Tab-separated table of C-alpha atoms and ligand atoms in Angstrom:
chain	number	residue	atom	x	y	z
P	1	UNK	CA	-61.191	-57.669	13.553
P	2	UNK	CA	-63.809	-56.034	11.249
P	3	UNK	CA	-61.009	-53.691	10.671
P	4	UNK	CA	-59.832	-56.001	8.271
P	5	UNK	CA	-63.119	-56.503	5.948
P	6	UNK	CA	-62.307	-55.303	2.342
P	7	UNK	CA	-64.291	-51.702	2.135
P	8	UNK	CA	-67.359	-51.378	-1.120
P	9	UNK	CA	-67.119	-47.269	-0.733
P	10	UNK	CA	-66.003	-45.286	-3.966
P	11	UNK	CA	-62.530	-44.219	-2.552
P	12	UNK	CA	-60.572	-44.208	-0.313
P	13	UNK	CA	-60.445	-47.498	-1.576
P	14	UNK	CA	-58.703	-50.893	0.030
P	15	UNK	CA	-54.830	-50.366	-0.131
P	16	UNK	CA	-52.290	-53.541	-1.650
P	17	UNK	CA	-49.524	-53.636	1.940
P	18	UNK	CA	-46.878	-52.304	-0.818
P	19	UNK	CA	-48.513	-49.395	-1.120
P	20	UNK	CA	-49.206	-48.702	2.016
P	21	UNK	CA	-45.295	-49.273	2.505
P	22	UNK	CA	-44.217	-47.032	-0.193
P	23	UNK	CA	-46.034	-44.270	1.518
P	24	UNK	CA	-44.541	-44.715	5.329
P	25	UNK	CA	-40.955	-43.346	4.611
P	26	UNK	CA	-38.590	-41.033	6.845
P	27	UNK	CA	-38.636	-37.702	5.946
P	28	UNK	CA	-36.186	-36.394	3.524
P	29	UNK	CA	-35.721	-33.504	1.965
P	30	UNK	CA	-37.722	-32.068	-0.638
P	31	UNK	CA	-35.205	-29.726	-1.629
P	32	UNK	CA	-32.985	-32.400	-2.736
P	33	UNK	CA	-31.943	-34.753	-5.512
P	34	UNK	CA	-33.635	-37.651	-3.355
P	35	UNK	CA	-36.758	-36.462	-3.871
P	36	UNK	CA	-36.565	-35.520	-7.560
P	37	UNK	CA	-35.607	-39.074	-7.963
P	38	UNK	CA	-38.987	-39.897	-6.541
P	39	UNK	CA	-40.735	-37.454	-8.082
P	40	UNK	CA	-40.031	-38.420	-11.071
P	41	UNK	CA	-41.369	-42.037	-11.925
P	42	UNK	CA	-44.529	-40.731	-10.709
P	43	UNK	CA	-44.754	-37.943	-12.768
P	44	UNK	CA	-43.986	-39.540	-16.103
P	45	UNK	CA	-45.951	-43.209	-14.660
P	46	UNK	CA	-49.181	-40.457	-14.058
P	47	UNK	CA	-48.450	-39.591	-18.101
P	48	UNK	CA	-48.753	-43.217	-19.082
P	49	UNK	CA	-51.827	-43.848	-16.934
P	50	UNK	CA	-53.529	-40.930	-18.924
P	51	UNK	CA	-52.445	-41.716	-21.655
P	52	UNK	CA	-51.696	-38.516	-22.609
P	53	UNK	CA	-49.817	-37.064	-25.531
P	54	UNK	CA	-47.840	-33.998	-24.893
P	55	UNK	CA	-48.572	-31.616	-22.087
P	56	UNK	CA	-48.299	-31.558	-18.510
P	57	UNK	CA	-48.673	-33.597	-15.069
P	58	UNK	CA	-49.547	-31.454	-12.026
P	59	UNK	CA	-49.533	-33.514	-8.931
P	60	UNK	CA	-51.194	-31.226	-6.457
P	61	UNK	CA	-51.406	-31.939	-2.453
P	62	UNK	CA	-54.957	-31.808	-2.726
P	63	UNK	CA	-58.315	-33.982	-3.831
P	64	UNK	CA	-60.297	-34.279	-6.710
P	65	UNK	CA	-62.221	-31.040	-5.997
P	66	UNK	CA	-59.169	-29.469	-5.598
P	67	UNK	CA	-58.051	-30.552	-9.249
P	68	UNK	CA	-61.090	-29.048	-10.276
P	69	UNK	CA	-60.509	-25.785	-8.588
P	70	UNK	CA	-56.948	-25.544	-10.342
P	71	UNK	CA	-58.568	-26.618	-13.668
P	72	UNK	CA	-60.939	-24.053	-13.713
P	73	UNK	CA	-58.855	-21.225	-11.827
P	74	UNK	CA	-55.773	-21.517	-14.246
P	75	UNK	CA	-57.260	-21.898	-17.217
P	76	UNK	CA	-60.946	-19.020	-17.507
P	77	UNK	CA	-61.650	-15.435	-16.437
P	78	UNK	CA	-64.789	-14.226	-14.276
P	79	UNK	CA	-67.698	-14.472	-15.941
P	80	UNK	CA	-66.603	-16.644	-18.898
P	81	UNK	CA	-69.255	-19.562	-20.247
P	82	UNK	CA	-68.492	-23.170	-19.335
P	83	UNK	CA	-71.006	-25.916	-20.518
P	84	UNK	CA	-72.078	-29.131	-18.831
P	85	UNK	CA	-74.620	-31.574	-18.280
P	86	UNK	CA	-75.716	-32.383	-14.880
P	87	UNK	CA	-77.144	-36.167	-14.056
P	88	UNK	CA	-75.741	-36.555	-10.740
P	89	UNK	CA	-74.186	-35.494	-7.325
P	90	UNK	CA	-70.593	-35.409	-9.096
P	91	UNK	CA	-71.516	-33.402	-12.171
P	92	UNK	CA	-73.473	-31.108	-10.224
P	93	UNK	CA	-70.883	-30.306	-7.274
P	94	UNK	CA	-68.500	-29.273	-10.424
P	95	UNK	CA	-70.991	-26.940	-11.542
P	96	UNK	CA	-71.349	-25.480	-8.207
P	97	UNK	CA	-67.872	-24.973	-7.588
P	98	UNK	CA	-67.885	-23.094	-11.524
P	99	UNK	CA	-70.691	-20.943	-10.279
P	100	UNK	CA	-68.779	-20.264	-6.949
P	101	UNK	CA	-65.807	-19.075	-8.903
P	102	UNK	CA	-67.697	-16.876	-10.630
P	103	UNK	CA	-68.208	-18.931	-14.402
P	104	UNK	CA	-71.810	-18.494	-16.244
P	105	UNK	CA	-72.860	-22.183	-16.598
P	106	UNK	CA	-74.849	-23.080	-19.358
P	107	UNK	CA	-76.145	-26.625	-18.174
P	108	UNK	CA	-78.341	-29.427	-19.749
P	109	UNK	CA	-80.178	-30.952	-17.394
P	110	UNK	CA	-79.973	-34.594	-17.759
P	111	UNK	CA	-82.321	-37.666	-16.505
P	112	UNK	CA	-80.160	-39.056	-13.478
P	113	UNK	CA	-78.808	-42.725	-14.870
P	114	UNK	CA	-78.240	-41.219	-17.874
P	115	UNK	CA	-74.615	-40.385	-19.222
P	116	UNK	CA	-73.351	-36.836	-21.216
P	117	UNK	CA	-76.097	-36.118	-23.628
P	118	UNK	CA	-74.181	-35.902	-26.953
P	119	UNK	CA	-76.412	-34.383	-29.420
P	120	UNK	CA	-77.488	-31.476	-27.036
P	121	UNK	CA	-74.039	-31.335	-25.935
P	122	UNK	CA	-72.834	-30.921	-30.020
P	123	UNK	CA	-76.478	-28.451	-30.384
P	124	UNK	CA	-75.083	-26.509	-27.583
P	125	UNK	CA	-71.620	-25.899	-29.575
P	126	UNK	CA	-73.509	-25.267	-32.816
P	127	UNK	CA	-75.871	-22.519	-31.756
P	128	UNK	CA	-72.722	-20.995	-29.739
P	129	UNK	CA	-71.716	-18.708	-32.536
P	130	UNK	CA	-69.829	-16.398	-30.592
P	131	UNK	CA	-67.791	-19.193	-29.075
P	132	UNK	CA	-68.464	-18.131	-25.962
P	133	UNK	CA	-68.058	-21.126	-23.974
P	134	UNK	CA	-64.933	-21.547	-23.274
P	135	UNK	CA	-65.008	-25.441	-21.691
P	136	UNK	CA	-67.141	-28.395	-21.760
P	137	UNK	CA	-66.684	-30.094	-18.632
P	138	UNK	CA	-67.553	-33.783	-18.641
P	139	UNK	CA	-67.698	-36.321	-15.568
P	140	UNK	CA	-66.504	-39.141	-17.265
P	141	UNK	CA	-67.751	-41.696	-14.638
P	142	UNK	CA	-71.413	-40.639	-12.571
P	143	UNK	CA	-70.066	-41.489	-8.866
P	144	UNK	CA	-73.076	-41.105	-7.686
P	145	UNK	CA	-75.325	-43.343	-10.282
P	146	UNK	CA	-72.951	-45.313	-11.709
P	147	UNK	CA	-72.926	-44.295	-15.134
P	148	UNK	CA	-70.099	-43.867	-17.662
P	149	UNK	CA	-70.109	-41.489	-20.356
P	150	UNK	CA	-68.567	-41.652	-23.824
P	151	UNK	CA	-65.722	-39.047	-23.313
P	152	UNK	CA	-64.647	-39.631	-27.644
P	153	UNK	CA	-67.805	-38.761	-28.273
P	154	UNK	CA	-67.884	-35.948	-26.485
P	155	UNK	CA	-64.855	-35.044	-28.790
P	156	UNK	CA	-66.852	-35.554	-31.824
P	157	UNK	CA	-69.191	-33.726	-30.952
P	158	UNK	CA	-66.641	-30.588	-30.208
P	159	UNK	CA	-65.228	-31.219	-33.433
P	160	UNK	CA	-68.660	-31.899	-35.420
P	161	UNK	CA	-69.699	-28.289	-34.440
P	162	UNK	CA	-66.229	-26.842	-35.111
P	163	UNK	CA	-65.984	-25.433	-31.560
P	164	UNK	CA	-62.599	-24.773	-29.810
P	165	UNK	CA	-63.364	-25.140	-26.541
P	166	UNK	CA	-61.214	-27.130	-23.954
P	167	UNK	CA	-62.176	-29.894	-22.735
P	168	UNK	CA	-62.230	-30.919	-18.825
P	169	UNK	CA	-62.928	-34.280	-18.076
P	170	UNK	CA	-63.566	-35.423	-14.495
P	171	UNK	CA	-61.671	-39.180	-14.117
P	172	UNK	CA	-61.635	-38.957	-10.442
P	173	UNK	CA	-63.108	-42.424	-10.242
P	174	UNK	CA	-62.410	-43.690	-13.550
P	175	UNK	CA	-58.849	-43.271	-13.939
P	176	UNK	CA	-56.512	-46.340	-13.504
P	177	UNK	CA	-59.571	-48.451	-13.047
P	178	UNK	CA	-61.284	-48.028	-16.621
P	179	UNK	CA	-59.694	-47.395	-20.293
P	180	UNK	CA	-58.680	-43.566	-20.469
P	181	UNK	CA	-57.127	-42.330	-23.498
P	182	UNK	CA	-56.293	-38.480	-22.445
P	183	UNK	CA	-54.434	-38.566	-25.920
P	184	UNK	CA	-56.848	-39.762	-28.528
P	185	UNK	CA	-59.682	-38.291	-26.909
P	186	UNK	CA	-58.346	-34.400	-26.711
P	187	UNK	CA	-58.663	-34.174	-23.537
P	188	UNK	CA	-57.587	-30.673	-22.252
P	189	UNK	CA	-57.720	-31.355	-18.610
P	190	UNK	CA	-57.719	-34.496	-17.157
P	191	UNK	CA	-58.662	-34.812	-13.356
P	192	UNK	CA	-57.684	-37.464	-10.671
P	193	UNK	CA	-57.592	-38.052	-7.113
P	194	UNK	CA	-54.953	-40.743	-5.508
P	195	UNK	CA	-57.665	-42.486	-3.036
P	196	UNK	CA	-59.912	-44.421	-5.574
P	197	UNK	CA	-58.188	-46.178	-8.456
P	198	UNK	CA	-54.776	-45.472	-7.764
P	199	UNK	CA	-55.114	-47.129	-4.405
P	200	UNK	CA	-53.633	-44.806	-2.283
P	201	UNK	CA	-54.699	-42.331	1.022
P	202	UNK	CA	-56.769	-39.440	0.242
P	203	UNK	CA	-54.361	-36.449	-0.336
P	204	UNK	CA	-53.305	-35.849	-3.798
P	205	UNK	CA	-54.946	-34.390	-6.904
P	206	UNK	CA	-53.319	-35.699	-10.331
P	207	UNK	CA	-54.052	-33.507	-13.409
P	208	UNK	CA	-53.077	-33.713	-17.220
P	209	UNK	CA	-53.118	-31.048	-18.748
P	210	UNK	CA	-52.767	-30.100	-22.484
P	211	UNK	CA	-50.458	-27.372	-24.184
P	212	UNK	CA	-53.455	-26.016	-24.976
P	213	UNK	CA	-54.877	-25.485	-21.535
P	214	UNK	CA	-51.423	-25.054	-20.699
P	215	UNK	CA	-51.470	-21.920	-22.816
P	216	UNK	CA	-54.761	-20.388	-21.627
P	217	UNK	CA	-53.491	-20.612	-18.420
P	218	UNK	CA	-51.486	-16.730	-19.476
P	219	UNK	CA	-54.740	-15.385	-19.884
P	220	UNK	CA	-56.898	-16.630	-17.498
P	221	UNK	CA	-57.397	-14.433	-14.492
P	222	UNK	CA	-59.259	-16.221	-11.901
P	223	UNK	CA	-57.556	-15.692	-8.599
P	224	UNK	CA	-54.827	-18.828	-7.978
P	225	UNK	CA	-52.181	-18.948	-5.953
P	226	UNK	CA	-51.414	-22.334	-4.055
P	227	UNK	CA	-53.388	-24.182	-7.294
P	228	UNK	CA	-51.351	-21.840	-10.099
P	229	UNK	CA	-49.898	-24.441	-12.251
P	230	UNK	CA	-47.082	-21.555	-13.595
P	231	UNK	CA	-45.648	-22.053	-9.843
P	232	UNK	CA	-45.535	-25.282	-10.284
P	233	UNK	CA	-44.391	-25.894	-13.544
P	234	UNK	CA	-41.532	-23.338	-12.716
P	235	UNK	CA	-40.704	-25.586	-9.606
P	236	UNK	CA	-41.372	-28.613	-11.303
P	237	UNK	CA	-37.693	-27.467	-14.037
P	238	UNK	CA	-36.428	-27.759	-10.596
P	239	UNK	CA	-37.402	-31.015	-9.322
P	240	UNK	CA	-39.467	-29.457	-6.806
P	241	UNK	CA	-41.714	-27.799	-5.803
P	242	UNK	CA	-42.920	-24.297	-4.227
P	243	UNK	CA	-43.797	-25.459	-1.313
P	244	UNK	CA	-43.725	-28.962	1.031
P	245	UNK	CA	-44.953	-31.440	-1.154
P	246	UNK	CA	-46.620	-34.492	0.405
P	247	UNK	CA	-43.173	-36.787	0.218
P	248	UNK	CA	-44.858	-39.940	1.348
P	249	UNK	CA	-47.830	-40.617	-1.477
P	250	UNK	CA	-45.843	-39.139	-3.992
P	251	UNK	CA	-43.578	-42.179	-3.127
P	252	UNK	CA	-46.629	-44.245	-2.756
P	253	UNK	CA	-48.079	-43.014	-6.250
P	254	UNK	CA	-44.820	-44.102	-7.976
P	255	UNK	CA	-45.295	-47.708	-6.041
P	256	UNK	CA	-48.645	-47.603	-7.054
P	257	UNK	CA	-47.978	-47.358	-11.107
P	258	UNK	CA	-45.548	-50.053	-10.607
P	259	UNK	CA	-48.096	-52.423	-9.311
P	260	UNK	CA	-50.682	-51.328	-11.993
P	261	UNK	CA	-48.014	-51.914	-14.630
P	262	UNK	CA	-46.678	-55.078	-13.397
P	263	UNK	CA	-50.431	-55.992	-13.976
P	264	UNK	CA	-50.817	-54.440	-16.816
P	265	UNK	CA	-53.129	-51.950	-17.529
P	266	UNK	CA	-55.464	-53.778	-20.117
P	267	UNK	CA	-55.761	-56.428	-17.513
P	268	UNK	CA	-56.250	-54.041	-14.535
P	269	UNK	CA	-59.567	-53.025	-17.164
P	270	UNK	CA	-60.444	-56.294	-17.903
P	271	UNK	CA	-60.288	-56.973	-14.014
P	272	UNK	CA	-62.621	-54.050	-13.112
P	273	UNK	CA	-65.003	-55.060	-16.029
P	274	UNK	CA	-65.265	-58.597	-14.994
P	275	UNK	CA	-65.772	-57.576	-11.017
P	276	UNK	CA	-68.559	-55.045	-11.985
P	277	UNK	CA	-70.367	-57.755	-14.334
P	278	UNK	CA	-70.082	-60.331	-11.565
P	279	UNK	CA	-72.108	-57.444	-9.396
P	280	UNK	CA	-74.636	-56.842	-11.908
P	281	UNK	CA	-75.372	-60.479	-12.146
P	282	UNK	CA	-75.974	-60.806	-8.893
P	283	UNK	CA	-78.052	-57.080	-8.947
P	284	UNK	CA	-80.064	-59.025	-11.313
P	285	UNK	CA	-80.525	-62.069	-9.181
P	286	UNK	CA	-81.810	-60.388	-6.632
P	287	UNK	CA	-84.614	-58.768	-8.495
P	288	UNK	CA	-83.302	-55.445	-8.673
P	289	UNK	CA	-81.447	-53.027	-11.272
P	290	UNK	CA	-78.804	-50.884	-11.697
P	291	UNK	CA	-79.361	-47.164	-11.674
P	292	UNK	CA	-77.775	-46.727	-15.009
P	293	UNK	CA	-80.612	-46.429	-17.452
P	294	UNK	CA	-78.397	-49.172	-20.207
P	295	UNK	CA	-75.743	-51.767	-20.373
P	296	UNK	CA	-73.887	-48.860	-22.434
P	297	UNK	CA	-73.664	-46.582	-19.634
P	298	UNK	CA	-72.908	-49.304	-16.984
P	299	UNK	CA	-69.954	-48.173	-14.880
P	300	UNK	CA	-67.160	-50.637	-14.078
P	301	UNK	CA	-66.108	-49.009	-10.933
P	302	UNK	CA	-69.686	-48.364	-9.318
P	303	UNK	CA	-72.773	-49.891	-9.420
P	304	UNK	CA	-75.702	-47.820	-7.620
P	305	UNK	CA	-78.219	-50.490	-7.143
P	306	UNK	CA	-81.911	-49.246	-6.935
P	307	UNK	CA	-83.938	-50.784	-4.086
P	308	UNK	CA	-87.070	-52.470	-3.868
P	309	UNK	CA	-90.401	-50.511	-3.007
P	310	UNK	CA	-90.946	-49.313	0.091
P	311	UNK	CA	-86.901	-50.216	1.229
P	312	UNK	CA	-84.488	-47.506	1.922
P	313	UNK	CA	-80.460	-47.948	0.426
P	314	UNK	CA	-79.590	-46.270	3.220
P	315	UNK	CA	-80.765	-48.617	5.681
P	316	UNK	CA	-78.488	-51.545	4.181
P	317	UNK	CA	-75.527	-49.154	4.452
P	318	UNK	CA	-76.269	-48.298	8.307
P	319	UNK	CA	-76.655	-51.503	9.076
P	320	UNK	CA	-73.759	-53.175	7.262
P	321	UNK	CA	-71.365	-51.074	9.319
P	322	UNK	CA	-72.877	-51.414	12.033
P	323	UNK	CA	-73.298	-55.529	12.666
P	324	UNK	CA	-70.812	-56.989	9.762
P	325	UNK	CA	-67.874	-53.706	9.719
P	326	UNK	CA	-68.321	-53.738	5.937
P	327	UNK	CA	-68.824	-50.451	4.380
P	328	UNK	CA	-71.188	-49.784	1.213
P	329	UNK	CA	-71.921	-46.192	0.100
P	330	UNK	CA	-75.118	-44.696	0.238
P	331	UNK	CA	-77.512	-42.858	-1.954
P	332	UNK	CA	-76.827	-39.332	-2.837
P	333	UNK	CA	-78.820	-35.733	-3.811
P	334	UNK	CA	-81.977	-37.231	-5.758
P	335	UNK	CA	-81.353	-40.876	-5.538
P	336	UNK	CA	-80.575	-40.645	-1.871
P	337	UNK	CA	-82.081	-43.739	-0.111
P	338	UNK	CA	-83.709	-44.907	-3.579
P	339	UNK	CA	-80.107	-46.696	-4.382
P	340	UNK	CA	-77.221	-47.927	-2.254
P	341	UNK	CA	-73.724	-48.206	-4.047
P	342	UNK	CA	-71.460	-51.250	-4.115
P	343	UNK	CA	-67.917	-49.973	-5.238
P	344	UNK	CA	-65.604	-51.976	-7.499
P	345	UNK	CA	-62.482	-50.714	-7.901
P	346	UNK	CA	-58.577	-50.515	-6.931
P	347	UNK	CA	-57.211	-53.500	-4.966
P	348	UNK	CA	-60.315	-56.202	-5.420
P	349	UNK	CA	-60.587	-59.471	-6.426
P	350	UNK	CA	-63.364	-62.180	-7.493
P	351	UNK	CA	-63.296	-63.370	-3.633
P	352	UNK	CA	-63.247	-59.762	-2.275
P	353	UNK	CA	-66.081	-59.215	-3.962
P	354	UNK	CA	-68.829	-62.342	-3.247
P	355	UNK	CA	-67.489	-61.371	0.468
P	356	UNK	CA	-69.589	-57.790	-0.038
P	357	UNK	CA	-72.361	-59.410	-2.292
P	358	UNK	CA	-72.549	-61.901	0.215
P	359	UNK	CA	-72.963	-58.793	3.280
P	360	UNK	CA	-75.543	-56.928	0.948
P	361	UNK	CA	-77.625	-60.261	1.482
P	362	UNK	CA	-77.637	-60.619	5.174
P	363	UNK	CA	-78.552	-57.040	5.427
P	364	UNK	CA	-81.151	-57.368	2.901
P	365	UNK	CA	-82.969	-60.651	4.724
P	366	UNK	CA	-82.089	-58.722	8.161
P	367	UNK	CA	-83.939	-55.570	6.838
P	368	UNK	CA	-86.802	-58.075	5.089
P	369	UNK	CA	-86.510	-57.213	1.784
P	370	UNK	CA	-87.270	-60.219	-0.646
P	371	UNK	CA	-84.517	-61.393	-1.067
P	372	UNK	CA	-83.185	-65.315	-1.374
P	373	UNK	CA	-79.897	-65.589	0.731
P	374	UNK	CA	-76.931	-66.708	-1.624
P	375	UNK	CA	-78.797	-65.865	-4.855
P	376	UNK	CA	-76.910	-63.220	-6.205
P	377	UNK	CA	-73.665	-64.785	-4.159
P	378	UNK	CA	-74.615	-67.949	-7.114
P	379	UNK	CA	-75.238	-65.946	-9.813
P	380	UNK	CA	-71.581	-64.172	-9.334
P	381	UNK	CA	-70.309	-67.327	-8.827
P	382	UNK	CA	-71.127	-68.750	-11.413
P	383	UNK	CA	-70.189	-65.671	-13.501
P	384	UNK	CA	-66.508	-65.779	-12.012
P	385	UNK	CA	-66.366	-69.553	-12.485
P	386	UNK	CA	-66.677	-68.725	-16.114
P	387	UNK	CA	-64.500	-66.144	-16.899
P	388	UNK	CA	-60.844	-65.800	-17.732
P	389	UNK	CA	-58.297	-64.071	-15.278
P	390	UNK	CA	-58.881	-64.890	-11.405
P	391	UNK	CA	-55.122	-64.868	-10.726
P	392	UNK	CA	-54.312	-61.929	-13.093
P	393	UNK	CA	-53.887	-59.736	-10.561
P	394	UNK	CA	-50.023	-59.145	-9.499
P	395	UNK	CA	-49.302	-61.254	-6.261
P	396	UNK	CA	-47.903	-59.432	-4.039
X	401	PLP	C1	-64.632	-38.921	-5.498
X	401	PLP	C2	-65.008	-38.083	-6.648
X	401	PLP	C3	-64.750	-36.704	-6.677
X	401	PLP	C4	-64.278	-35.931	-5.467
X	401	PLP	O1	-63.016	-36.202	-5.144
X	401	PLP	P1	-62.440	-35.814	-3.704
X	401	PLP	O2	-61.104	-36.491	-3.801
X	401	PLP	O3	-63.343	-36.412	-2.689
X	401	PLP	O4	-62.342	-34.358	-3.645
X	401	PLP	C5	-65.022	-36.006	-7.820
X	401	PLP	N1	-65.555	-36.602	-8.890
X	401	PLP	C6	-65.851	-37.918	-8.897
X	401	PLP	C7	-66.452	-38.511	-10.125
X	401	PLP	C8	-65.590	-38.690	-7.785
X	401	PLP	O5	-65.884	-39.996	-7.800
């Protein structure tokens, strides 16, 4: 029965039963004008989503590492200069997989519960004469800490220092949960996985990507082959695609826009912020804090909530699967048992959530940490009580 307890882990997230329908299909084939009927409301739902202005989709059977990978592959050469800053697990497994491939790095190391440092970010750009960095990479929402970054500003700062360099945003756990503007902001590359806000299995990466990085991508010459966008743009003409696409989330991703739409994506926003500010009330009830170092940086889709003295996040998690079959996330890389993370996003509402404050609690009195039961349950409450929009999610 615990089976069917609502999971607080940062994807895969819990599915709506449409979804999950959309996605269990007989197999056609891909070769065929059935499936570049499907194919398509995904494709140009993914471009509203993003928000994007001209460019690309690239829907790649894949995750949200992989959409790095193809980001990075089709787009730089060995040894070119990418820039980022690195406050958490997230940023810092992109710069890995850069230095993997071969990139020079230039990082700013950043305080973790902090977001993208903009002035050293737009220092960076200025003292690069040369223009030898050739990306900024940005992780738009800190999985691991909980902490959004300002992805315009980012922009401004690019454009302050008159640099041209593309820029990569990572939205795996932003996108289609939090306001996104691929567009406005000049985003270059925009990444996204299918299991966190899109509501889907694990399986699919979901890239936009700009005529600009469209056009690096016939100079770059990192090795590609099953990630080279050309391939897929070529097959893409086509309807198809050069090799077995995965039929059944594709189908599910269109099903999934749909039900985002028929909410609305403002509301689907407003939804996520109102969810996350019920948690933080109740973080605040219970004595504690957010990892996030200010309300500015305060992620709608996580909230990594550092522990008490002397108790360990990861003790809450272990114990919450184990005697209530309600999962949390733990801790990760620095922060690791100094924070466990209660995840907000895709298919939640108002009573979803006091069910998983309300499971933080037991564990918390189980474990002994100080902790009044129901007090951040109340605090919630009350918070929800009070605020527009219970029912705006789409029945289904
Ligand atoms: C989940 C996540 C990823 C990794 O995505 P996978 O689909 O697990 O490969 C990357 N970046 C962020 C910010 C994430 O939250």
């Amino acid at each position: 029965m615990s089976l069917q307890n609502p999971v607080f882990i940062l994807g895969p997230t819990n599915m709506p039963e449409v979804i999950r329908k959309a996605c269990d299909m007989p197999t056609i084939d891909h070769r065929s004008p059935a499936f570049a009927r499907l194919f398509k409301p995904a494709v140009e739902g993914v471009r509203r989503v993003l928000k994007m202005g001209e460019g690309e989709v690239i829907i790649l059977p894949s995750t949200g590492t992989g959409g790095w990978e193809a980001a990075i592959t089709n787009t730089l050469s060995p040894g070119d200069t990418v820039l980022a800053a690195r406050f958490g697990m997230f940023s810092h497994r992109w710069i890995d997989l850069c230095q993997r491939h071969g990139l020079n790095v230039q990082i700013i190391e950043t305080p973790w519960g902090q977001g993208a440092p903009l002035a050293a970010i737009e220092a960076a750009l200025k003292a690069d004469a040369g223009h030898r960095i050739k990306a900024v990479l940005a992780t738009h929402n800190e999985t691991a800490t909980g902490v959004k970054s300002d992805i315009a500003g980012i922009r401004r700062a690019m454009d302050a220092a008159g640099h041209g360099a593309l820029l990569f945003v990572d939205g795996v756990s932003s996108i289609a949960s939090m306001p996104f503007e691929m567009g406005a902001w000049g985003v270059d590359i925009a990444v996204a996985g299918s299991q966190k806000g899109f509501m889907l299995p694990a399986g699919l990466a979901i890239l936009g990507v700009s005529p600009k990085a469209i056009a690096a991508m016939e100079s770059a010459t990192l090795p590609r082959t099953f990630f080279d966008f050309r391939d897929m743009l070529k097959s893409y003409a086509a309807g198809g695609y050069p090799y077995t696409p995965a039929v059944g989330l594709i189908s599910g991703l269109a099903r999934a826009i749909e039900v985002l739409e028929d909410e609305g994506l403002e509301n689907v926003y407003a939804r996520h912020h109102r969810l996350a500010e019920g948690v933080r009330r109740a973080v605040a009830a219970w004595g504690m804090k957010p990892c996030a170092a200010s309300p500015e940086l305060f992620s709608d889709t996580v909230t990594a909530v550092v522990v008490p003295p002397g108790c360990n996040g990861t003790d809450l998690v272990k114990l919450a699967a184990e005697k209530y079959g309600v999962a949390f996330g733990v801790g990760l890389g620095e922060v690791a048992g100094k924070v466990f993370r209660i995840g907000h996003l895709g298919m939640l509402t108002d009573v979803m959530v006091l069910s998983g404050l309300a499971t933080a609690e037991m564990c918390m009195a189980d474990l002994g940490w100080p902790v009044t039961l129901g007090s951040g349950v109340a605090a919630a409450q009350d918070y929800y009580r009070g605020s527009a929009g219970a029912l705006a999610m789409a029945a289904e």
